[in-house]
PDB file of C-alpha atoms and ligand atoms in Angstrom:
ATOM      1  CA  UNK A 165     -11.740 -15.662 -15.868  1.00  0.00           C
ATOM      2  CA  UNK A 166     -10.631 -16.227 -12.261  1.00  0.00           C
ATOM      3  CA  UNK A 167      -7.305 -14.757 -11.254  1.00  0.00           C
ATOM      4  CA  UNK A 168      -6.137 -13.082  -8.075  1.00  0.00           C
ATOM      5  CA  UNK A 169      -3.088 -11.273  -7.320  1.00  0.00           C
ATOM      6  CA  UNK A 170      -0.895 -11.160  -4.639  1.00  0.00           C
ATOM      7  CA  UNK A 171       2.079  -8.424  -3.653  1.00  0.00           C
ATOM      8  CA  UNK A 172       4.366 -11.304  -5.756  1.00  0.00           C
ATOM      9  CA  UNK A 173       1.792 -13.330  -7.722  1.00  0.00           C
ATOM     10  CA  UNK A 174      -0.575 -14.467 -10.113  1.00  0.00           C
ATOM     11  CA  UNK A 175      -3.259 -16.990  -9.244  1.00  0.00           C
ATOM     12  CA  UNK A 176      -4.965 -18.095 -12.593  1.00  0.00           C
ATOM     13  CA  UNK A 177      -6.550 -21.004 -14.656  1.00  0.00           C
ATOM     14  CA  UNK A 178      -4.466 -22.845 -15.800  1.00  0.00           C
ATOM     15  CA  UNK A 179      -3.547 -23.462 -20.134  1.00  0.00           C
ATOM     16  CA  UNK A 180      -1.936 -25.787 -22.520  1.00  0.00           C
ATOM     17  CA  UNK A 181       1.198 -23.602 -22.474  1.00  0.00           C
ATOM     18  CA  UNK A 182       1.597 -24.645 -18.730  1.00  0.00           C
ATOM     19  CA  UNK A 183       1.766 -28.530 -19.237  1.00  0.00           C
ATOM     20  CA  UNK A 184       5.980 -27.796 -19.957  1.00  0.00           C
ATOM     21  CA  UNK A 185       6.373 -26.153 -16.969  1.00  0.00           C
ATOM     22  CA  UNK A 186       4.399 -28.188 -14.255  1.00  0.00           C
ATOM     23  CA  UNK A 187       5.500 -31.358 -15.938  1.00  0.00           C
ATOM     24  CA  UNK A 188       9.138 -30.435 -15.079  1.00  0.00           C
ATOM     25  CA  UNK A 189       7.999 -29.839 -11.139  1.00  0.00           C
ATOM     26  CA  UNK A 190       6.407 -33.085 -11.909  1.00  0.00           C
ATOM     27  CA  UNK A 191       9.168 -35.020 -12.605  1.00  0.00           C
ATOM     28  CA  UNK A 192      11.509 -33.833  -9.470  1.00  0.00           C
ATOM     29  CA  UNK A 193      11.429 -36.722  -6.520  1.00  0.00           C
ATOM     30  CA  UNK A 194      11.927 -33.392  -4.458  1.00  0.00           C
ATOM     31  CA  UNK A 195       8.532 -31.996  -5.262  1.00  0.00           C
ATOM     32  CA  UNK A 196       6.689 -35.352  -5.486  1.00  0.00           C
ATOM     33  CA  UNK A 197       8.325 -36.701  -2.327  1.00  0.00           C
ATOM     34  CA  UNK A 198       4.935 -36.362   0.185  1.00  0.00           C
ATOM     35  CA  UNK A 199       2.626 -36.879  -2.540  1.00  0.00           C
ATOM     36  CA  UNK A 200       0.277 -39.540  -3.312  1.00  0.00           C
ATOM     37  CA  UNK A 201       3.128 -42.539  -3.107  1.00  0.00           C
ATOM     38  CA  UNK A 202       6.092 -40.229  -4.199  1.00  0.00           C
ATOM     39  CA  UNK A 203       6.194 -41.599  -7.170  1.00  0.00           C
ATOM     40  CA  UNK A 204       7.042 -38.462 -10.090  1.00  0.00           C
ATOM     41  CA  UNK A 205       4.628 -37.781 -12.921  1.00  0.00           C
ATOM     42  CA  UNK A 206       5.288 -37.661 -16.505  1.00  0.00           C
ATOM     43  CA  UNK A 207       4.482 -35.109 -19.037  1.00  0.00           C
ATOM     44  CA  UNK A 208       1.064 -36.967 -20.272  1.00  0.00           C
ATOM     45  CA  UNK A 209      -0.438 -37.655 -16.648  1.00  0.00           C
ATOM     46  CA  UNK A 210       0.986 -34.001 -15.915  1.00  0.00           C
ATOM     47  CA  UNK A 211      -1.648 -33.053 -19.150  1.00  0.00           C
ATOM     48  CA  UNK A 212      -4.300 -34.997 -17.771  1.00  0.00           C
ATOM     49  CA  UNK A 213      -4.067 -33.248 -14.633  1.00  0.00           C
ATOM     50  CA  UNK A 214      -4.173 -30.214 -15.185  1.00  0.00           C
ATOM     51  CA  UNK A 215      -7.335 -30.934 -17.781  1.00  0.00           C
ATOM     52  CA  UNK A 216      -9.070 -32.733 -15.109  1.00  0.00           C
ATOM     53  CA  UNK A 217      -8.114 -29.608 -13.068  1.00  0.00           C
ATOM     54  CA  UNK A 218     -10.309 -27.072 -15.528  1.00  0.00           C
ATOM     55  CA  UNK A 219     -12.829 -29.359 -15.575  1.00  0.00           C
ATOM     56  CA  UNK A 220     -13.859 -29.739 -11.770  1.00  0.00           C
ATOM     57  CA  UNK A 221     -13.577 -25.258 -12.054  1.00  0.00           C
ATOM     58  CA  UNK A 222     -16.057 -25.796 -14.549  1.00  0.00           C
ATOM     59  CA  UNK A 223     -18.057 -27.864 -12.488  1.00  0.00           C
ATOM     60  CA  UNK A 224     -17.156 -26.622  -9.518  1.00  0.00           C
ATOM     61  CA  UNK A 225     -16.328 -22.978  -9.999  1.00  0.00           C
ATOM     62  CA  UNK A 226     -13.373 -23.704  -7.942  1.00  0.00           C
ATOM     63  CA  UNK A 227      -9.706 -25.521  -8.381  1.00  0.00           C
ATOM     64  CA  UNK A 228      -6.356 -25.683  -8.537  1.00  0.00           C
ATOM     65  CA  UNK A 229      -5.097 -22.616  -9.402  1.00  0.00           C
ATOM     66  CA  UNK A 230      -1.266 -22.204 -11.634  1.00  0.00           C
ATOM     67  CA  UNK A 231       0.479 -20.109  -9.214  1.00  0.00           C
ATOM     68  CA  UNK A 232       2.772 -17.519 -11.861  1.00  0.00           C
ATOM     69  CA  UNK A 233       5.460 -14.754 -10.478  1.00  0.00           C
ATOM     70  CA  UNK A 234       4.392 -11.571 -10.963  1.00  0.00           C
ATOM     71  CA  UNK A 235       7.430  -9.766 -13.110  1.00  0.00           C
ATOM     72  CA  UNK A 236       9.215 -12.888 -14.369  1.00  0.00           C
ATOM     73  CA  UNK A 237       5.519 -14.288 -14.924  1.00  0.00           C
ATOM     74  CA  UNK A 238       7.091 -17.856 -14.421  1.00  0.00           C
ATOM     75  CA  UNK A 239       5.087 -20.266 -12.949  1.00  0.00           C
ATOM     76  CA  UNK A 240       6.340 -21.703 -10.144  1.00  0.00           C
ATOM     77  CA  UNK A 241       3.481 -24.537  -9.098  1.00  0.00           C
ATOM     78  CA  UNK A 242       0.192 -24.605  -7.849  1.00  0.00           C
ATOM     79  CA  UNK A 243      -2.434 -23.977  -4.618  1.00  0.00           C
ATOM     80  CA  UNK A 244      -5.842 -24.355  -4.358  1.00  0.00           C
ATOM     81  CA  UNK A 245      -9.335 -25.899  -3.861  1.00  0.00           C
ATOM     82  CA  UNK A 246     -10.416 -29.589  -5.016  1.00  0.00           C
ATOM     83  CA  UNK A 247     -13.012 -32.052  -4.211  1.00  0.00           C
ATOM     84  CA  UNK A 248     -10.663 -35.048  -2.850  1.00  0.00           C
ATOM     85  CA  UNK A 249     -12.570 -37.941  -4.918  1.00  0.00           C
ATOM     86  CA  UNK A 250      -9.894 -40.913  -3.954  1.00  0.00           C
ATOM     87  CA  UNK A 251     -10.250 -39.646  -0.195  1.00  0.00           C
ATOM     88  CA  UNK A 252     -13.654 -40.556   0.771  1.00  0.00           C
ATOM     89  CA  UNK A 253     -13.188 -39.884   4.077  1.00  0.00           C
ATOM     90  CA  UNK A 254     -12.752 -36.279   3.775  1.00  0.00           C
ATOM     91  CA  UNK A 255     -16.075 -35.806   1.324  1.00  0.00           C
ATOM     92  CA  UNK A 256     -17.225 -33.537   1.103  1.00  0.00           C
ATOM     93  CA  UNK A 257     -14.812 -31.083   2.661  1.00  0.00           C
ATOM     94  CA  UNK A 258     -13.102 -29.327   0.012  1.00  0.00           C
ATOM     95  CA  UNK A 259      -9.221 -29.641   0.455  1.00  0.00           C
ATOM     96  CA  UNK A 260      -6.465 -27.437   0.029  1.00  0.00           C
ATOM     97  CA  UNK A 261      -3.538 -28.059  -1.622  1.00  0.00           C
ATOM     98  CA  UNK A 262      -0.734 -26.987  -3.054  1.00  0.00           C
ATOM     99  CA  UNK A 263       3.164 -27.459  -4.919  1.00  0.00           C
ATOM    100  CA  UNK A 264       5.910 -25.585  -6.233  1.00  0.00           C
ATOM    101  CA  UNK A 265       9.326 -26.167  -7.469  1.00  0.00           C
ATOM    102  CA  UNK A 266      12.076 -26.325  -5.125  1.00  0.00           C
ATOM    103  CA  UNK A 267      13.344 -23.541  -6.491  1.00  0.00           C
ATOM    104  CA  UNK A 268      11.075 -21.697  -5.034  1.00  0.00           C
ATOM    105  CA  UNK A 269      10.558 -23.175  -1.945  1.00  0.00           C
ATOM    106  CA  UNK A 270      11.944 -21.515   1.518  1.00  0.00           C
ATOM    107  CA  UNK A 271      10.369 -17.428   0.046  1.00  0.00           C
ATOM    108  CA  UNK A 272       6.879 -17.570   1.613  1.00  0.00           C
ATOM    109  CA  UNK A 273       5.209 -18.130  -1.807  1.00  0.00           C
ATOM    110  CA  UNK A 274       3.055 -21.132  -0.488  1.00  0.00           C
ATOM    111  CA  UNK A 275       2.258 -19.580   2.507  1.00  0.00           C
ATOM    112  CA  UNK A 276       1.134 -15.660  -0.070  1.00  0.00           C
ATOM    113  CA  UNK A 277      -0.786 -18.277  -2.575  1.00  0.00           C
ATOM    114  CA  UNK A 278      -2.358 -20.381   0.285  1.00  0.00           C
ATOM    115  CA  UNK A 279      -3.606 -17.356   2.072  1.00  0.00           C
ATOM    116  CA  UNK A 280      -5.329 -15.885  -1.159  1.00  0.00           C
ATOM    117  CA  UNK A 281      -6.712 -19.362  -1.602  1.00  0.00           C
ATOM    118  CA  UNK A 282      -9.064 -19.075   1.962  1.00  0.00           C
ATOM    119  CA  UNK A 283     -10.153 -15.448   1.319  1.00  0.00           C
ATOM    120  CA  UNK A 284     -11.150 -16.479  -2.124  1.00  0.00           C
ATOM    121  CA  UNK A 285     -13.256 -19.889  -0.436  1.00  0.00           C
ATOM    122  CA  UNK A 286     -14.770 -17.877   1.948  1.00  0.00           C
ATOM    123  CA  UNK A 287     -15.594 -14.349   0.033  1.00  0.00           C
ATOM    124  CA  UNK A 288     -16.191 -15.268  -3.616  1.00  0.00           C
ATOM    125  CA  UNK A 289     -17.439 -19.361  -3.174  1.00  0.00           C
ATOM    126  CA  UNK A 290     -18.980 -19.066   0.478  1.00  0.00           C
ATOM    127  CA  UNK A 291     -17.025 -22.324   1.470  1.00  0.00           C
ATOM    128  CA  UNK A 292     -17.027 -22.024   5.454  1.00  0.00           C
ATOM    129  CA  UNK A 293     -14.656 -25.253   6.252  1.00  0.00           C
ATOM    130  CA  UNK A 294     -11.735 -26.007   4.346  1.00  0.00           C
ATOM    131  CA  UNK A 295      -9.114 -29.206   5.050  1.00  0.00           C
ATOM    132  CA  UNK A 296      -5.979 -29.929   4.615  1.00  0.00           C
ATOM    133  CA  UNK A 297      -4.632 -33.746   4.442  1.00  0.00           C
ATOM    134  CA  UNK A 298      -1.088 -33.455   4.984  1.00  0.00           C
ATOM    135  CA  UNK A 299       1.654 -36.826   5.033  1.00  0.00           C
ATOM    136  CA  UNK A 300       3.095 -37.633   8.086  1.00  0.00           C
ATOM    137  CA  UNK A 301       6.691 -35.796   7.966  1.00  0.00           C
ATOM    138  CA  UNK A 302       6.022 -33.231   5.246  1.00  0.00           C
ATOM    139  CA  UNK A 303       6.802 -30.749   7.794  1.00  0.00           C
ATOM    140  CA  UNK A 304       7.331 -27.967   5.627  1.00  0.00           C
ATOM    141  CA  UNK A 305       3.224 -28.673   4.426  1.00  0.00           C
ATOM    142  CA  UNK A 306       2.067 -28.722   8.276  1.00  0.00           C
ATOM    143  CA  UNK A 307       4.399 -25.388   8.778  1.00  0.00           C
ATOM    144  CA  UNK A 308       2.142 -24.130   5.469  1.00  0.00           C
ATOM    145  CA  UNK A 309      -0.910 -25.475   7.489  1.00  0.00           C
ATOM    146  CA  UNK A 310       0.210 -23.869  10.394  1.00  0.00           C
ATOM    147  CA  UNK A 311       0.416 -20.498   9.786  1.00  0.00           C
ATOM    148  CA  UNK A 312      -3.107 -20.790   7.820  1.00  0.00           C
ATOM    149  CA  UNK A 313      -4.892 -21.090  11.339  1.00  0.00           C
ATOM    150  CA  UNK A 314      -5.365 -24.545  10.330  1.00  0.00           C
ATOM    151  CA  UNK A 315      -5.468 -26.941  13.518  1.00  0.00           C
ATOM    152  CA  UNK A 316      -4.922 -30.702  13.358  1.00  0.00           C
ATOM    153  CA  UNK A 317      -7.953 -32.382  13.496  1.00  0.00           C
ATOM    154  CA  UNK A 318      -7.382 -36.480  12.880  1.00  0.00           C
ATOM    155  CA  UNK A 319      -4.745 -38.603  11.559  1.00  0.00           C
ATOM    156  CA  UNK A 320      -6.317 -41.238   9.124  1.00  0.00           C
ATOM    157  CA  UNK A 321      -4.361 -43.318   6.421  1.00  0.00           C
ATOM    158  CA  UNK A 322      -4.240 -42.915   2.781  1.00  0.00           C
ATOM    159  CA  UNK A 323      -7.004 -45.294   1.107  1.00  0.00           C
ATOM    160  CA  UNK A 324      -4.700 -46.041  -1.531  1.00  0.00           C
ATOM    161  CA  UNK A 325      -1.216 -46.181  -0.424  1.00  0.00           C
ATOM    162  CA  UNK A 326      -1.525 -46.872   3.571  1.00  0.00           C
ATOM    163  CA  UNK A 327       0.567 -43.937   4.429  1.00  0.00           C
ATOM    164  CA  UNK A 328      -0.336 -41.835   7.542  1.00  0.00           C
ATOM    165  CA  UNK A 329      -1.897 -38.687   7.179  1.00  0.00           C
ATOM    166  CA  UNK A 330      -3.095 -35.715   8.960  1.00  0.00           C
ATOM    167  CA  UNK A 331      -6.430 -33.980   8.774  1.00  0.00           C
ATOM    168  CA  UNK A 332      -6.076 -30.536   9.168  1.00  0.00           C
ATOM    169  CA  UNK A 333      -8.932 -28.299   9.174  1.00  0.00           C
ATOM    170  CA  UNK A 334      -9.890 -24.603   9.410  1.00  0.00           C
ATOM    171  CA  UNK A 335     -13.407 -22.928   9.972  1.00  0.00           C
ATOM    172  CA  UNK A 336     -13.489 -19.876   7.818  1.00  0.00           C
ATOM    173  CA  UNK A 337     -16.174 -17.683   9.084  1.00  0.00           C
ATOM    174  CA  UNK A 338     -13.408 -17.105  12.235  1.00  0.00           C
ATOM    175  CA  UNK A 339     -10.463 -16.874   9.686  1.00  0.00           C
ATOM    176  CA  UNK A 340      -8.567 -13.403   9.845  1.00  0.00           C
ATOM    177  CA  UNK A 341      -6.811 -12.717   6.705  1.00  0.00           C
TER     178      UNK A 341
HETATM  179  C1  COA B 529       4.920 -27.447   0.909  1.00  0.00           C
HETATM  180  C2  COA B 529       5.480 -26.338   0.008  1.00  0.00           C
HETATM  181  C3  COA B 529       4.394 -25.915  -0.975  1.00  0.00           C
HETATM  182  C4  COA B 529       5.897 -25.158   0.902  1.00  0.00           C
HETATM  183  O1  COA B 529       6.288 -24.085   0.036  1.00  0.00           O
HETATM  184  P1  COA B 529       7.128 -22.825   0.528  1.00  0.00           P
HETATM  185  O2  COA B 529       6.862 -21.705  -0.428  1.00  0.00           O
HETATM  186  O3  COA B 529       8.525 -23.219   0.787  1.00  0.00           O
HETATM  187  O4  COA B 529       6.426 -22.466   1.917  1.00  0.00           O
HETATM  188  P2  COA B 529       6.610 -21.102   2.692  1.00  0.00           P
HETATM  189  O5  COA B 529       7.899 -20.462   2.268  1.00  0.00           O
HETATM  190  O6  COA B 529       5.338 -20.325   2.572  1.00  0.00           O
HETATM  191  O7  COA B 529       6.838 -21.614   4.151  1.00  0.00           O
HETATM  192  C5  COA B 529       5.789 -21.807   5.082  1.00  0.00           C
HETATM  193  C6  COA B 529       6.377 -22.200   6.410  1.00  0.00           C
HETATM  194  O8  COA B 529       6.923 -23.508   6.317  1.00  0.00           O
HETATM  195  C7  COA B 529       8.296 -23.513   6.661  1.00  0.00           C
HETATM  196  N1  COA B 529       8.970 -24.475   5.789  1.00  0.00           N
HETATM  197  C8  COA B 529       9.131 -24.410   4.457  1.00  0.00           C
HETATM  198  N2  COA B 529       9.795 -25.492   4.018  1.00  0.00           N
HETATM  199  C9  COA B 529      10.048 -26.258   5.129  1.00  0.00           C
HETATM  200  C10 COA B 529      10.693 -27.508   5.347  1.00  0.00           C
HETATM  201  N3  COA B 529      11.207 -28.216   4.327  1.00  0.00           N
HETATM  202  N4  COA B 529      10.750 -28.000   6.602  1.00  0.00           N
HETATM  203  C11 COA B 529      10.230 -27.322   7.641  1.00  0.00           C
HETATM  204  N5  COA B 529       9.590 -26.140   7.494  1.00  0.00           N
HETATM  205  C12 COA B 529       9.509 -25.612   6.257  1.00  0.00           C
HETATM  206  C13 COA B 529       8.763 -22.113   6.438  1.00  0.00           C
HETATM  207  O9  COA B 529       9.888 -21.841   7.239  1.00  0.00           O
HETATM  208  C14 COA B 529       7.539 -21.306   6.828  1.00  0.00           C
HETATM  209  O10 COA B 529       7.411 -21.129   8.207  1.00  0.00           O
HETATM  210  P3  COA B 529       7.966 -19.801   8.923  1.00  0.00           P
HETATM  211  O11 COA B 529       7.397 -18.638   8.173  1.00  0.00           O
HETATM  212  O12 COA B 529       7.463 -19.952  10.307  1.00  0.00           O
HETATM  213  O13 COA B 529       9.443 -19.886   8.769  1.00  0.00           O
HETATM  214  C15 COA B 529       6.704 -26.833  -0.770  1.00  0.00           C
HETATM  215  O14 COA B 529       7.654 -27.317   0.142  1.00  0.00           O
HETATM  216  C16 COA B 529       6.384 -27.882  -1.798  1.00  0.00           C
HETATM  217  O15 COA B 529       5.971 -27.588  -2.911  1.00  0.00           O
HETATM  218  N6  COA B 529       6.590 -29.177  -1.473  1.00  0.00           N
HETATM  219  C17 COA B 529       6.390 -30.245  -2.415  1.00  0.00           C
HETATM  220  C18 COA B 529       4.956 -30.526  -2.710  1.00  0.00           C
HETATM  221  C19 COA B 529       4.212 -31.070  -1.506  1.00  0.00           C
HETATM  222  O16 COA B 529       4.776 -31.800  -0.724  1.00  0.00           O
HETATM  223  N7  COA B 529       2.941 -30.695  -1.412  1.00  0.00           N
HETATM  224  C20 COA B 529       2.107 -31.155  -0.338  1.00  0.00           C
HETATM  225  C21 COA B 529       1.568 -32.478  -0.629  1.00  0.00           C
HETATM  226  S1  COA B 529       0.022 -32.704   0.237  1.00  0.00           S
END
């Protein structure tokens, strides 16, 4: 079982119990503004997900880890690792990524789970270059990106959905925790 904790949280695998919770980030135009086409997702893609999600840790022995509050034990969105399949042009970098509720935006929880996310590439998986393919505008993703180390590296457009993007990328054998 992989799980890492933070000073405020809980990075784990994700279960069914979660689908509820994610599905309600899901559905918030807030959340899903910068993502994909910013269209929301409903409860049954939300399941797929986050079954395709376990799967590629299977497979992978990496993901997208359910990001919980340690105390409340709420969970408040995810971060981590994935293959990007639909983006051929960054294969086969493995991507970061990550969302929470608005809720929770704004308190440096991105920023905690994202940082955990890089030490656990580099240390326990022995990834050395991890990317970042950030919307042009979601500022508060390139601010994320930002104080990761991670340096913009190309801008490129979405394959699917034409929108402009940013490559951002970070070498990990020079990353300081
Ligand atoms: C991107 C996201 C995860 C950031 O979460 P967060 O917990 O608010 O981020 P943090 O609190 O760690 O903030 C990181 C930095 O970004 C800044 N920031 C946060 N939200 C911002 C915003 N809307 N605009 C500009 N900067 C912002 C913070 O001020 C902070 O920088 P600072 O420490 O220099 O002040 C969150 O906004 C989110 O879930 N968005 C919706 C999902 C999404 O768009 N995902 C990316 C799709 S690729």
């Amino acid at each position: 079982m992989t799980e890492i904790h933070t000073p405020r949280l809980l990075l784990r695998r994700w279960h069914e119990g979660d689908v509820p919770f994610l599905a309600e980030i899901n559905a918030d135009p807030r959340a899903m503004r910068w993502v994909g086409d910013g269209s929301v997702i409903d409860a049954d893609t939300t399941a797929e997900e986050i079954e395709r999600w376990e799967e590629e840790w299977d497979e992978e022995g990496f993901g997208l880890f359910a990001v919980e509050l340690l105390g409340s034990g709420e969970l408040i969105g995810f971060t981590g690792l994935s293959v990007a399949e639909f983006f051929p042009d960054v294969v086969p970098d493995v991507a970061i990524g990550w969302r929470l509720g608005p809720q929770f935006w704004g308190q440096g929880y991105a920023s905690e789970a994202a940082h955990a996310t890089l030490e656990f590439a580099l240390q326990d998986r022995g990834i050395d270059r991890v990317v970042a393919v950030i919307r042009a505008g979601d500022k508060a993703s390139e601010n994320v990106a930002r104080k990761l180390g991670m340096a913009p590296e190309r801008e490129t457009d979405h394959p699917a959905y034409g929108v402009p993007l940013t490559v951002h990328a970070i070498d990990l054998t020079e990353y300081q925790a």
